[in-house]
Every structure is written in C-alpha cells, then in structure tokens.
Amino acid sequence: MEKFVIHGPKPLYGDVYISGSKNAAVAIIPAAILIDGSCVIENIPNIGDVKNLTDTLAKLGAEVEYLDQNTIRIDSENINSYVATYDMVKNLRASYYLLGSLLGRFKRAKVPFPGGCDFGYRPIDQHIKGFEALGARIKIEHGIITAEADKLVGTSIYLDVVSVGATINLMLAAVLAEGTTVIENAAKEPHVVDVANFLNAMGANIRGAGTDVIRIKGVERLQGGVAHSIIPDQIEAGTFMIAAAAAGGCVTVRNVIPKHMESLTAKLIEMGIGVEEIDDSIRVTSDGKVLKVNIKTLPYPGFPTDLHPQMASLLCLADGTSTITEGIWEGRFKYVDELKRMGAKIKVEGRIAIIEGGHPLTGAPTRATDLRAGVALVIAGLIAKGKTEVHNICYIDRGYENFEAKLKALGADIERCVCK
Ligand code: EPU
C-alpha cells in the first residue's frame, strides 16, 4: 500500500502535459473487439484502468502489444471467448463496455456486474433496455449478465436518463447490427464523439455523435489497419487547472481541447481566477484569492461531476459560502468527511454541499474514497499548512498518469511513500 505525503502550501509554476482521456480509452479498448484484424491506438494513458482492460482483452484471446508506453496495437482476430470473469472486471466500471462489444461481435456476452468507484447506486438498466430493443435476450443471475441474440436489428431507443455508458454501449452493440439504430437523448460527452470517430475510422457508419440524436447504420464488418489517437483527458486537464487556481502561481496546461473545458473555464473566471486560452493550451494564473460561486453538475456541456470534489477543495479558499449541487451521483460526497479532517467547513444537505470558505486548511492524514476524491485531497494538501497524507492512492493510479511526477515538476512538495 502506498500513500502521498504533501507539504504545503506551495504555489505551482510551469507547464503540464495532459494525457489521453481515461474515459475514452476504457471504451475504445473494448471497441477494438469489434474489429476483424488489428488497430493501433495512440495517446493511450498509462494508468491502471487501461492495464486492467488490455489484460482482459489478452485473456479473451486478443493480441495486445505495447509499441511504446502510450501506444498499443490490438489484434482481435483470435478472440475466442465471450465470457469475462469476475476477476477481470471487479475493479473496473468500464467493464460494462465488454457487454456491448462482445454482443456486437459474437451475438452473445457473459459479463459480471461492473465494479469501479463506489458513489452509491449505479444502475445499468438503460444499457439493458437498449440491448433488448436491439433483439438481445438478457438474463441476470448470480451477479452475471448474460446477453444472447440470434441477430441484432437496428431500432429507435430513447434513453430515460442521459447516460454516457449506455450511449457508448449501444453504439458498440449497434455498429454491426442489421439496419439503422437511433439513440435519442444520447450523452454528448467528448469521449462519446471520440469512440464514434474511432469506430467510423474502422468502417462504421455513425452520425450525430456529440448531439442528442445518434444514428448508426449497421455495417457487415469493421476492418482494422487504422491508427486512432485518443483525445486529451478533459478531467485530468480540469484537475490541474483547479490545482493551479488553488495553490496559486501560473500553470500552462498543455495538450487540451479548450472547448471541452468551457464550463470550468467560465466558473474559474467567475471566481476571479485568470484563465487564458492559447491554441491547445490553457494558462491559469491565481494569487490564491477565490470568489464564492454556486455550481451544479450536469451532463456535458454542463459542469462535469468528475470535477466536483476538486472544486470543493478549491472553494474552501473562497471569500464566503459556496454550494455544489450534484446532478449525477447522489453518493459523491464521501470526500467531505476527509476534507473536514483538514479543517474544511462543509455541510451536506441532500445533493448539495455547502462550503463555508475562509477557514484555513491544515495538513492531516486522509484517505481517498474514490478516484476524484483522491485528487481533491491532494489539491487540499497543496493549500494546507503542514503535512497531509493521502492514503489509498491506488484509486488515483487507476485514472491519472504520473500524477505526482506532473505536480512535482510544477513545484509541489509531494512524495509517494510505502505505508508502514
Ligand atoms: N443511469 C441510470 N441508468 C443507467 C445508466 C445510468 O439511471 O442505465 C444514471 C446514473 O445513475 C447516473 C446518470 O445516469 O445518475 C449518469 O450515469 P452515466 O451512465 O452517464 O455514468 P457512467 O457511464 O457509469 C461515466 C464515467 C464516470 C462519470 C459519468 C458521468 C466512465 C467509465 N465513467 O460513468 O466517470 O462520472 O460517466 O459523466 O466513463 C470518473 O471518471 O471518475 C467517473 C466516475
């Protein structure tokens, strides 16, 4: 077991390069199952979730070769199993994408319920509803989902909630189906578009990704031989922007798509932070003074839920009381008790965190309760006076490439240590 030890406060200065998007990568790797042949995926983040998925594909019979740390070649021709085991999926939310891609390729899939970060009830009823509409018979027994179809036939599917996972999973199942599938009330996140671009490059016919109506005309096969470069990680970029705003200093966040960052950029400007877009970079300048704001997390292009805990750390510095209303995950408040150990004044009422700014944070031992909670505690450690420990950093390693090395290069005093 490892932990981060941070000594603060210290401002951040310099440039940080953002890795490929975790949530695009964890969908694109299973999507490679649909290809007759091989593909090269570039700008793959070197993180635990990716390693977990590439190991899973290899166990199913794919050939997976790392051409370098951030480039993989996947050859799916010899995949010979449509069954994922509990051990393959227990730590991974995105394992549900194996359902869509195995069902799409073999017309059958057997995958245990997904694992991953725990922030309350995480249903997948919209995925199941969509698979059934395409003609699959679904059975759920002993924690295992079995999907079977004689054939998949395109149809119109209206999602009752805007779901990133269901939107992508239904695209995966529909690309090789007969006829046209229309997904209405689809998620518009940047990684939905990236997955569609990947599949289209392999010969799929998907139109409308990035809007709330996606049309997928089934094709007979997807051929490989194509390289695809994953988009920059919107949430990693946001995490560094918030860290710079909190710690103070001047940080240029490089290799980003500024359009993907608009909801955060607007909020930071409202908080009095300097934010300047320069081509594919964003420069954040801060003297550590923060104006109070209210935030509501929403599906894209709204403010991302995956930046909620990080913003809560930043708002501890504000000049008054701010609120964050969580619009996606009702259980995303486990970070609050950990921040309170550091002197934060936060109250949770239903889905709203009420954050009283202006109470200085002091270093304390803390524990990451999930991926984004973990990085929020690191940000708090950058602001707090004295020594902060963040335990359970396996969560952070699952989703952030070289997190502490990137922070150290900006001047943070952070070390990875083995817990005794
Ligand atoms: N929902 C349903 N039924 C479903 C699916 C979702 O009711 O069948 C509800 C959920 O309970 C939630 C909302 O719809 O309230 C949105 O869930 P969504 O399906 O969009 O979430 P997800 O696909 O499970 C992905 C990301 C999460 C991110 C959410 C929202 C991956 C692997 N995970 O989860 O990322 O919070 O979208 O943007 O892409 C993270 O990276 O830290 C993370 C948790």
CSV table of C-alpha atoms and ligand atoms in Angstrom, one decimal:
chain,number,residue,atom,x,y,z
A,1,MET,CA,0.0,0.0,0.0
A,2,GLU,CA,1.3,3.4,-0.9
A,3,LYS,CA,0.4,7.0,0.1
A,4,PHE,CA,1.2,10.5,-1.0
A,5,VAL,CA,2.8,12.8,1.5
A,6,ILE,CA,2.4,16.5,0.7
A,7,HIS,CA,3.9,19.6,2.4
A,8,GLY,CA,2.1,22.8,1.8
A,9,PRO,CA,1.3,25.5,1.0
A,10,LYS,CA,3.4,25.9,-2.2
A,11,PRO,CA,2.5,27.7,-5.4
A,12,LEU,CA,2.7,25.9,-8.8
A,13,TYR,CA,4.6,27.3,-11.8
A,14,GLY,CA,5.3,25.8,-15.2
A,15,ASP,CA,3.8,23.6,-17.9
A,16,VAL,CA,2.0,20.3,-17.6
A,17,TYR,CA,1.1,18.0,-20.5
A,18,ILE,CA,-2.3,16.3,-20.3
A,19,SER,CA,-2.5,12.6,-21.2
A,20,GLY,CA,-5.1,10.8,-23.3
A,21,SER,CA,-8.7,10.6,-21.9
A,22,LYS,CA,-9.3,7.7,-19.5
A,23,ASN,CA,-13.0,7.5,-20.2
A,24,ALA,CA,-12.4,7.4,-24.0
A,25,ALA,CA,-9.6,4.8,-23.6
A,26,VAL,CA,-11.7,2.5,-21.5
A,27,ALA,CA,-14.4,2.4,-24.2
A,28,ILE,CA,-12.1,2.3,-27.2
A,29,ILE,CA,-10.1,-0.7,-26.0
A,30,PRO,CA,-13.2,-2.9,-25.7
A,31,ALA,CA,-14.4,-1.4,-29.0
A,32,ALA,CA,-11.4,-3.0,-30.7
A,33,ILE,CA,-13.1,-6.4,-30.1
A,34,LEU,CA,-15.4,-5.5,-32.9
A,35,ILE,CA,-12.6,-5.2,-35.5
A,36,ASP,CA,-11.7,-8.0,-37.9
A,37,GLY,CA,-8.0,-7.5,-37.6
A,38,SER,CA,-5.7,-5.1,-35.8
A,39,CYS,CA,-5.7,-1.4,-34.9
A,40,VAL,CA,-3.2,1.0,-33.3
A,41,ILE,CA,-4.4,3.3,-30.5
A,42,GLU,CA,-2.2,6.3,-29.8
A,43,ASN,CA,-2.1,8.7,-26.8
A,44,ILE,CA,-3.3,5.9,-24.5
A,45,PRO,CA,-2.9,7.0,-20.9
A,46,ASN,CA,-0.6,4.8,-18.9
A,47,ILE,CA,-3.0,4.1,-16.0
A,48,GLY,CA,-4.3,1.2,-14.0
A,49,ASP,CA,-7.7,1.0,-15.7
A,50,VAL,CA,-6.1,0.7,-19.2
A,51,LYS,CA,-3.7,-2.0,-18.0
A,52,ASN,CA,-6.7,-3.9,-16.5
A,53,LEU,CA,-8.6,-3.7,-19.8
A,54,THR,CA,-5.7,-4.7,-22.0
A,55,ASP,CA,-5.1,-7.7,-19.7
A,56,THR,CA,-8.7,-8.6,-20.1
A,57,LEU,CA,-8.6,-8.5,-23.9
A,58,ALA,CA,-5.5,-10.6,-23.9
A,59,LYS,CA,-7.2,-13.2,-21.7
A,60,LEU,CA,-10.1,-13.3,-24.1
A,61,GLY,CA,-7.6,-14.2,-26.9
A,62,ALA,CA,-6.6,-10.8,-28.4
A,63,GLU,CA,-3.0,-10.0,-29.2
A,64,VAL,CA,-2.1,-6.8,-27.3
A,65,GLU,CA,1.3,-5.2,-27.9
A,66,TYR,CA,2.6,-2.0,-26.3
A,67,LEU,CA,4.5,-0.2,-29.1
A,68,ASP,CA,5.6,2.3,-26.5
A,69,GLN,CA,4.2,3.5,-23.2
A,70,ASN,CA,1.3,5.3,-24.8
A,71,THR,CA,0.7,3.4,-28.0
A,72,ILE,CA,-0.9,-0.1,-28.3
A,73,ARG,CA,-1.7,-2.4,-31.1
A,74,ILE,CA,-4.7,-4.7,-30.6
A,75,ASP,CA,-5.4,-7.6,-32.9
A,76,SER,CA,-8.8,-9.1,-32.1
A,77,GLU,CA,-8.9,-11.7,-34.8
A,78,ASN,CA,-8.3,-14.6,-32.5
A,79,ILE,CA,-10.6,-13.6,-29.7
A,80,ASN,CA,-12.3,-16.9,-28.8
A,81,SER,CA,-14.3,-16.2,-25.7
A,82,TYR,CA,-17.4,-14.1,-25.0
A,83,VAL,CA,-17.1,-14.7,-21.2
A,84,ALA,CA,-15.5,-12.2,-18.8
A,85,THR,CA,-14.7,-13.4,-15.3
A,86,TYR,CA,-15.3,-11.6,-12.0
A,87,ASP,CA,-11.6,-11.2,-11.5
A,88,MET,CA,-11.3,-9.4,-14.9
A,89,VAL,CA,-14.0,-6.8,-14.1
A,90,LYS,CA,-14.2,-6.4,-10.3
A,91,ASN,CA,-12.2,-3.1,-10.2
A,92,LEU,CA,-13.5,-1.6,-13.3
A,93,ARG,CA,-16.7,0.3,-14.0
A,94,ALA,CA,-16.0,0.4,-17.8
A,95,SER,CA,-16.1,-3.4,-17.9
A,96,TYR,CA,-19.8,-2.9,-19.0
A,97,TYR,CA,-18.4,-2.0,-22.4
A,98,LEU,CA,-17.4,-5.7,-22.8
A,99,LEU,CA,-21.1,-6.4,-22.9
A,100,GLY,CA,-21.8,-4.2,-25.9
A,101,SER,CA,-18.7,-5.2,-27.9
A,102,LEU,CA,-18.9,-8.9,-27.2
A,103,LEU,CA,-22.6,-8.9,-28.0
A,104,GLY,CA,-21.9,-6.9,-31.2
A,105,ARG,CA,-19.2,-9.3,-32.4
A,106,PHE,CA,-20.4,-12.8,-31.2
A,107,LYS,CA,-24.1,-12.0,-30.6
A,108,ARG,CA,-23.5,-13.3,-27.1
A,109,ALA,CA,-21.8,-12.0,-24.0
A,110,LYS,CA,-21.4,-13.1,-20.4
A,111,VAL,CA,-20.1,-10.3,-18.1
A,112,PRO,CA,-20.3,-9.9,-14.3
A,113,PHE,CA,-21.8,-6.7,-12.9
A,114,PRO,CA,-19.2,-3.9,-13.2
A,115,GLY,CA,-17.0,-2.8,-10.2
A,116,GLY,CA,-15.3,0.6,-10.0
A,117,CYS,CA,-15.7,3.7,-7.8
A,118,ASP,CA,-18.4,3.4,-5.2
A,119,PHE,CA,-20.6,6.5,-5.1
A,120,GLY,CA,-24.0,4.9,-4.5
A,121,TYR,CA,-26.4,3.1,-6.7
A,122,ARG,CA,-25.0,2.8,-10.3
A,123,PRO,CA,-27.8,1.2,-12.4
A,124,ILE,CA,-27.3,-0.1,-15.9
A,125,ASP,CA,-30.9,-0.5,-16.8
A,126,GLN,CA,-30.7,1.8,-19.8
A,127,HIS,CA,-27.9,-0.4,-21.3
A,128,ILE,CA,-30.1,-3.5,-20.8
A,129,LYS,CA,-33.2,-1.8,-22.2
A,130,GLY,CA,-31.2,-0.8,-25.3
A,131,PHE,CA,-29.7,-4.3,-25.8
A,132,GLU,CA,-33.2,-5.8,-25.5
A,133,ALA,CA,-34.6,-3.3,-28.0
A,134,LEU,CA,-31.9,-4.5,-30.5
A,135,GLY,CA,-33.1,-8.1,-30.1
A,136,ALA,CA,-30.9,-9.5,-27.2
A,137,ARG,CA,-32.3,-11.7,-24.5
A,138,ILE,CA,-30.9,-10.7,-21.2
A,139,LYS,CA,-30.6,-12.9,-18.1
A,140,ILE,CA,-29.2,-11.7,-14.8
A,141,GLU,CA,-28.2,-14.4,-12.3
A,142,HIS,CA,-25.7,-14.7,-9.5
A,143,GLY,CA,-24.3,-11.2,-10.4
A,144,ILE,CA,-23.6,-12.2,-14.0
A,145,ILE,CA,-25.3,-10.6,-17.0
A,146,THR,CA,-25.8,-12.9,-20.0
A,147,ALA,CA,-26.9,-11.4,-23.3
A,148,GLU,CA,-27.8,-13.5,-26.3
A,149,ALA,CA,-29.3,-12.8,-29.7
A,150,ASP,CA,-29.9,-14.7,-32.9
A,151,LYS,CA,-29.3,-11.4,-34.6
A,152,LEU,CA,-29.3,-7.7,-33.7
A,153,VAL,CA,-31.6,-5.5,-35.6
A,154,GLY,CA,-31.5,-1.7,-35.5
A,155,THR,CA,-34.3,0.2,-33.9
A,156,SER,CA,-35.1,3.5,-32.1
A,157,ILE,CA,-34.0,3.7,-28.5
A,158,TYR,CA,-34.9,6.6,-26.2
A,159,LEU,CA,-32.7,6.8,-23.1
A,160,ASP,CA,-34.7,7.8,-20.0
A,161,VAL,CA,-31.6,9.4,-18.5
A,162,VAL,CA,-28.6,10.9,-20.3
A,163,SER,CA,-26.1,8.1,-19.8
A,164,VAL,CA,-22.5,8.1,-21.2
A,165,GLY,CA,-22.2,4.4,-20.6
A,166,ALA,CA,-25.5,3.4,-22.2
A,167,THR,CA,-24.9,5.7,-25.2
A,168,ILE,CA,-21.5,4.2,-25.9
A,169,ASN,CA,-22.5,0.6,-25.1
A,170,LEU,CA,-25.5,0.8,-27.5
A,171,MET,CA,-23.2,2.3,-30.3
A,172,LEU,CA,-20.9,-0.7,-29.7
A,173,ALA,CA,-23.7,-3.2,-30.0
A,174,ALA,CA,-25.3,-1.5,-33.0
A,175,VAL,CA,-22.4,-0.9,-35.4
A,176,LEU,CA,-22.6,-4.5,-36.7
A,177,ALA,CA,-26.4,-4.8,-36.4
A,178,GLU,CA,-28.8,-5.1,-39.3
A,179,GLY,CA,-30.4,-1.8,-40.3
A,180,THR,CA,-30.3,1.6,-38.5
A,181,THR,CA,-30.3,2.3,-34.8
A,182,VAL,CA,-31.3,5.7,-33.5
A,183,ILE,CA,-30.3,6.6,-29.9
A,184,GLU,CA,-32.3,9.6,-28.7
A,185,ASN,CA,-31.5,11.6,-25.6
A,186,ALA,CA,-27.9,10.5,-26.1
A,187,ALA,CA,-24.9,11.7,-24.0
A,188,LYS,CA,-22.8,14.4,-25.7
A,189,GLU,CA,-19.5,14.0,-23.8
A,190,PRO,CA,-16.3,14.4,-25.8
A,191,HIS,CA,-15.4,10.7,-25.3
A,192,VAL,CA,-18.7,9.7,-26.9
A,193,VAL,CA,-17.6,11.5,-30.0
A,194,ASP,CA,-14.1,10.0,-29.7
A,195,VAL,CA,-15.5,6.5,-29.6
A,196,ALA,CA,-17.7,7.2,-32.7
A,197,ASN,CA,-14.7,8.6,-34.5
A,198,PHE,CA,-12.6,5.5,-33.7
A,199,LEU,CA,-15.4,3.2,-34.9
A,200,ASN,CA,-16.0,5.3,-38.1
A,201,ALA,CA,-12.3,5.1,-38.9
A,202,MET,CA,-12.6,1.3,-38.8
A,203,GLY,CA,-15.6,1.4,-41.2
A,204,ALA,CA,-18.6,2.0,-39.0
A,205,ASN,CA,-21.4,4.4,-40.1
A,206,ILE,CA,-22.2,6.6,-37.0
A,207,ARG,CA,-23.6,10.1,-37.4
A,208,GLY,CA,-24.6,12.7,-34.9
A,209,ALA,CA,-22.2,11.8,-32.0
A,210,GLY,CA,-21.9,14.9,-29.9
A,211,THR,CA,-25.6,15.8,-30.4
A,212,ASP,CA,-28.5,14.2,-28.5
A,213,VAL,CA,-29.6,12.0,-31.5
A,214,ILE,CA,-27.1,9.4,-32.8
A,215,ARG,CA,-27.8,7.4,-35.9
A,216,ILE,CA,-25.9,4.1,-36.5
A,217,LYS,CA,-26.3,2.4,-39.8
A,218,GLY,CA,-25.1,-1.2,-39.3
A,219,VAL,CA,-22.3,-2.4,-41.5
A,220,GLU,CA,-21.2,-6.0,-42.2
A,221,ARG,CA,-17.7,-5.8,-40.8
A,222,LEU,CA,-15.1,-3.3,-39.3
A,223,GLN,CA,-11.7,-3.7,-40.8
A,224,GLY,CA,-8.6,-2.7,-39.0
A,225,GLY,CA,-5.3,-1.4,-40.2
A,226,VAL,CA,-6.0,2.1,-38.9
A,227,ALA,CA,-4.5,4.2,-36.2
A,228,HIS,CA,-6.5,6.4,-33.9
A,229,SER,CA,-5.2,9.0,-31.4
A,230,ILE,CA,-7.2,9.4,-28.2
A,231,ILE,CA,-8.4,12.9,-27.2
A,232,PRO,CA,-6.8,14.7,-24.3
A,233,ASP,CA,-8.4,14.0,-20.9
A,234,GLN,CA,-10.9,16.7,-20.0
A,235,ILE,CA,-11.0,15.8,-16.4
A,236,GLU,CA,-7.2,15.5,-15.9
A,237,ALA,CA,-6.9,18.9,-17.5
A,238,GLY,CA,-9.6,20.3,-15.2
A,239,THR,CA,-7.9,18.8,-12.2
A,240,PHE,CA,-4.6,20.6,-13.0
A,241,MET,CA,-6.5,23.9,-13.7
A,242,ILE,CA,-8.2,23.7,-10.3
A,243,ALA,CA,-4.9,22.7,-8.6
A,244,ALA,CA,-3.2,25.8,-10.1
A,245,ALA,CA,-6.1,28.0,-9.1
A,246,ALA,CA,-6.0,26.6,-5.5
A,247,ALA,CA,-2.2,26.6,-5.0
A,248,GLY,CA,-1.7,30.0,-6.6
A,249,GLY,CA,1.0,30.7,-9.2
A,250,CYS,CA,0.8,30.3,-13.0
A,251,VAL,CA,0.4,27.0,-14.8
A,252,THR,CA,0.1,26.3,-18.6
A,253,VAL,CA,-2.0,23.2,-19.1
A,254,ARG,CA,-0.9,21.9,-22.5
A,255,ASN,CA,-2.4,19.4,-25.0
A,256,VAL,CA,-6.0,20.2,-24.2
A,257,ILE,CA,-9.1,21.0,-26.3
A,258,PRO,CA,-10.2,24.3,-24.7
A,259,LYS,CA,-13.8,23.9,-26.0
A,260,HIS,CA,-14.1,20.8,-23.7
A,261,MET,CA,-13.1,23.0,-20.7
A,262,GLU,CA,-15.7,25.8,-21.2
A,263,SER,CA,-17.9,25.1,-18.2
A,264,LEU,CA,-14.8,25.0,-15.9
A,265,THR,CA,-13.2,28.0,-17.5
A,266,ALA,CA,-16.4,30.1,-17.1
A,267,LYS,CA,-16.6,29.1,-13.4
A,268,LEU,CA,-12.9,29.9,-12.7
A,269,ILE,CA,-13.3,33.3,-14.3
A,270,GLU,CA,-16.4,33.9,-12.2
A,271,MET,CA,-14.2,33.0,-9.2
A,272,GLY,CA,-11.7,35.7,-10.1
A,273,ILE,CA,-9.0,33.3,-11.4
A,274,GLY,CA,-7.1,34.3,-14.6
A,275,VAL,CA,-7.7,31.9,-17.5
A,276,GLU,CA,-6.3,32.4,-20.9
A,277,GLU,CA,-6.7,30.1,-23.9
A,278,ILE,CA,-3.7,29.8,-26.2
A,279,ASP,CA,-4.3,27.3,-29.1
A,280,ASP,CA,-4.3,23.8,-27.5
A,281,SER,CA,-3.2,25.2,-24.1
A,282,ILE,CA,-4.9,27.0,-21.2
A,283,ARG,CA,-2.9,29.2,-18.8
A,284,VAL,CA,-4.3,29.6,-15.3
A,285,THR,CA,-3.0,32.4,-13.1
A,286,SER,CA,-4.0,32.8,-9.5
A,287,ASP,CA,-3.0,34.6,-6.3
A,288,GLY,CA,-4.9,32.1,-4.2
A,289,LYS,CA,-7.9,34.6,-3.7
A,290,VAL,CA,-11.2,33.0,-4.7
A,291,LEU,CA,-14.7,34.4,-5.0
A,292,LYS,CA,-17.6,32.3,-3.8
A,293,VAL,CA,-19.8,30.6,-6.5
A,294,ASN,CA,-22.6,28.1,-6.9
A,295,ILE,CA,-22.1,25.1,-9.1
A,296,LYS,CA,-24.5,22.4,-10.4
A,297,THR,CA,-23.0,19.3,-12.0
A,298,LEU,CA,-24.8,18.2,-15.2
A,299,PRO,CA,-24.2,16.1,-18.3
A,300,TYR,CA,-21.9,17.7,-20.9
A,301,PRO,CA,-21.7,20.6,-21.8
A,302,GLY,CA,-22.7,21.3,-18.2
A,303,PHE,CA,-20.2,21.3,-15.3
A,304,PRO,CA,-18.7,17.7,-15.0
A,305,THR,CA,-19.5,15.7,-11.9
A,306,ASP,CA,-15.9,14.3,-12.2
A,307,LEU,CA,-14.6,17.8,-11.2
A,308,HIS,CA,-17.0,18.2,-8.2
A,309,PRO,CA,-14.7,17.0,-5.4
A,310,GLN,CA,-11.7,19.0,-6.8
A,311,MET,CA,-13.8,22.2,-6.9
A,312,ALA,CA,-14.9,21.6,-3.3
A,313,SER,CA,-11.2,21.7,-2.2
A,314,LEU,CA,-10.8,25.0,-4.1
A,315,LEU,CA,-13.9,26.5,-2.7
A,316,CYS,CA,-12.5,26.1,0.9
A,317,LEU,CA,-10.5,29.2,0.0
A,318,ALA,CA,-13.4,31.3,-1.1
A,319,ASP,CA,-14.5,34.6,0.4
A,320,GLY,CA,-17.9,33.3,1.6
A,321,THR,CA,-20.3,30.3,1.3
A,322,SER,CA,-20.5,28.4,-2.0
A,323,THR,CA,-22.7,25.4,-3.0
A,324,ILE,CA,-22.1,22.5,-5.2
A,325,THR,CA,-25.3,20.7,-6.3
A,326,GLU,CA,-24.6,17.1,-7.5
A,327,GLY,CA,-26.8,16.4,-10.5
A,328,ILE,CA,-25.4,12.9,-11.5
A,329,TRP,CA,-24.2,10.8,-8.5
A,330,GLU,CA,-26.1,11.2,-5.2
A,331,GLY,CA,-23.3,9.4,-3.3
A,332,ARG,CA,-20.5,11.5,-4.5
A,333,PHE,CA,-19.9,13.2,-1.1
A,334,LYS,CA,-17.6,10.8,0.6
A,335,TYR,CA,-14.7,13.2,0.2
A,336,VAL,CA,-16.4,15.7,2.6
A,337,ASP,CA,-15.5,13.8,5.8
A,338,GLU,CA,-11.9,13.6,4.7
A,339,LEU,CA,-11.7,17.3,3.9
A,340,LYS,CA,-13.2,18.1,7.3
A,341,ARG,CA,-10.2,16.4,8.9
A,342,MET,CA,-8.2,19.2,7.4
A,343,GLY,CA,-10.4,21.9,8.8
A,344,ALA,CA,-12.9,22.3,5.9
A,345,LYS,CA,-16.3,23.6,6.9
A,346,ILE,CA,-18.7,21.7,4.6
A,347,LYS,CA,-22.2,20.5,5.3
A,348,VAL,CA,-24.1,18.2,3.0
A,349,GLU,CA,-27.9,18.6,2.6
A,350,GLY,CA,-29.3,16.1,0.2
A,351,ARG,CA,-27.5,16.5,-3.0
A,352,ILE,CA,-25.9,19.9,-2.0
A,353,ALA,CA,-22.5,20.5,-0.5
A,354,ILE,CA,-22.5,23.9,1.4
A,355,ILE,CA,-18.9,25.0,1.6
A,356,GLU,CA,-18.0,27.8,4.0
A,357,GLY,CA,-14.8,29.3,2.7
A,358,GLY,CA,-12.2,31.2,4.6
A,359,HIS,CA,-11.2,28.6,7.2
A,360,PRO,CA,-7.6,27.8,6.6
A,361,LEU,CA,-6.9,24.1,5.9
A,362,THR,CA,-4.2,22.3,7.9
A,363,GLY,CA,-2.4,19.1,6.9
A,364,ALA,CA,-3.8,15.8,8.2
A,365,PRO,CA,-3.9,12.1,7.4
A,366,THR,CA,-6.7,11.4,4.9
A,367,ARG,CA,-7.9,8.6,2.7
A,368,ALA,CA,-9.0,8.6,-0.9
A,369,THR,CA,-12.5,7.2,-1.1
A,370,ASP,CA,-12.6,7.1,-4.9
A,371,LEU,CA,-10.6,8.5,-7.9
A,372,ARG,CA,-11.7,12.1,-7.9
A,373,ALA,CA,-12.0,12.3,-4.1
A,374,GLY,CA,-8.3,11.2,-4.0
A,375,VAL,CA,-7.1,14.1,-6.3
A,376,ALA,CA,-9.3,16.5,-4.4
A,377,LEU,CA,-7.4,15.6,-1.2
A,378,VAL,CA,-4.1,16.1,-3.0
A,379,ILE,CA,-5.3,19.6,-4.0
A,380,ALA,CA,-6.3,20.3,-0.4
A,381,GLY,CA,-2.8,19.2,0.6
A,382,LEU,CA,-1.3,21.7,-1.8
A,383,ILE,CA,-3.2,24.5,0.0
A,384,ALA,CA,-3.0,23.3,3.6
A,385,LYS,CA,-0.3,24.3,6.1
A,386,GLY,CA,1.9,21.4,7.1
A,387,LYS,CA,1.9,17.7,6.2
A,388,THR,CA,-1.0,16.0,4.5
A,389,GLU,CA,-1.1,12.3,3.9
A,390,VAL,CA,-3.4,10.8,1.2
A,391,HIS,CA,-3.8,7.0,1.7
A,392,ASN,CA,-5.5,4.6,-0.8
A,393,ILE,CA,-3.8,6.2,-3.8
A,394,CYS,CA,-4.4,3.0,-5.8
A,395,TYR,CA,-7.6,4.9,-6.8
A,396,ILE,CA,-5.5,7.8,-8.2
A,397,ASP,CA,-3.2,5.4,-10.1
A,398,ARG,CA,-6.2,3.9,-11.8
A,399,GLY,CA,-7.1,7.1,-13.5
A,400,TYR,CA,-4.1,9.6,-13.6
A,401,GLU,CA,-0.8,9.1,-15.4
A,402,ASN,CA,2.3,10.1,-13.4
A,403,PHE,CA,0.1,12.3,-11.2
A,404,GLU,CA,2.7,13.2,-8.5
A,405,ALA,CA,5.5,13.5,-11.1
A,406,LYS,CA,3.5,16.1,-13.0
A,407,LEU,CA,2.8,18.0,-9.8
A,408,LYS,CA,6.4,17.8,-8.6
A,409,ALA,CA,7.5,19.3,-12.0
A,410,LEU,CA,5.3,22.3,-11.2
A,411,GLY,CA,7.0,22.7,-7.8
A,412,ALA,CA,4.7,20.8,-5.5
A,413,ASP,CA,6.3,19.1,-2.5
A,414,ILE,CA,4.7,15.6,-2.9
A,415,GLU,CA,6.2,12.2,-2.4
A,416,ARG,CA,5.0,8.7,-2.9
A,417,CYS,CA,5.8,6.6,0.2
A,418,VAL,CA,5.1,3.0,1.2
A,419,CYS,CA,2.7,2.8,4.1
A,420,LYS,CA,4.2,1.1,7.1
B,1,EPU,N1,-28.0,5.9,-15.0
B,1,EPU,C1,-29.2,5.1,-14.9
B,1,EPU,N2,-29.3,4.0,-15.7
B,1,EPU,C2,-28.3,3.6,-16.5
B,1,EPU,C3,-27.2,4.3,-16.6
B,1,EPU,C4,-27.0,5.4,-15.9
B,1,EPU,O1,-30.1,5.5,-14.2
B,1,EPU,O2,-28.5,2.5,-17.1
B,1,EPU,C5,-27.9,7.1,-14.3
B,1,EPU,C6,-26.8,7.0,-13.2
B,1,EPU,O3,-27.2,6.5,-12.0
B,1,EPU,C7,-26.3,8.5,-13.2
B,1,EPU,C8,-26.6,9.0,-14.6
B,1,EPU,O4,-27.5,8.1,-15.2
B,1,EPU,O5,-27.1,9.2,-12.3
B,1,EPU,C9,-25.3,9.1,-15.4
B,1,EPU,O6,-24.6,7.9,-15.5
B,1,EPU,P1,-23.7,7.5,-16.7
B,1,EPU,O7,-24.2,6.2,-17.3
B,1,EPU,O8,-23.5,8.7,-17.6
B,1,EPU,O9,-22.3,7.2,-16.0
B,1,EPU,P2,-21.3,6.1,-16.3
B,1,EPU,O10,-21.3,5.8,-17.8
B,1,EPU,O11,-21.5,4.9,-15.4
B,1,EPU,C10,-19.3,7.7,-16.8
B,1,EPU,C11,-17.9,7.9,-16.3
B,1,EPU,C12,-17.9,8.5,-14.9
B,1,EPU,C13,-18.7,9.8,-15.0
B,1,EPU,C14,-20.1,9.6,-15.6
B,1,EPU,C15,-20.9,10.9,-15.8
B,1,EPU,C16,-16.7,6.1,-17.4
B,1,EPU,C17,-16.1,4.8,-17.3
B,1,EPU,N3,-17.2,6.6,-16.3
B,1,EPU,O12,-19.9,6.8,-15.9
B,1,EPU,O13,-16.6,8.7,-14.6
B,1,EPU,O14,-18.9,10.3,-13.6
B,1,EPU,O15,-20.0,8.9,-16.9
B,1,EPU,O16,-20.2,11.7,-16.6
B,1,EPU,O17,-16.8,6.7,-18.5
B,1,EPU,C18,-14.7,9.0,-13.2
B,1,EPU,O18,-14.0,9.1,-14.3
B,1,EPU,O19,-14.3,9.4,-12.1
B,1,EPU,C19,-16.1,8.6,-13.3
B,1,EPU,C20,-16.8,8.2,-12.3
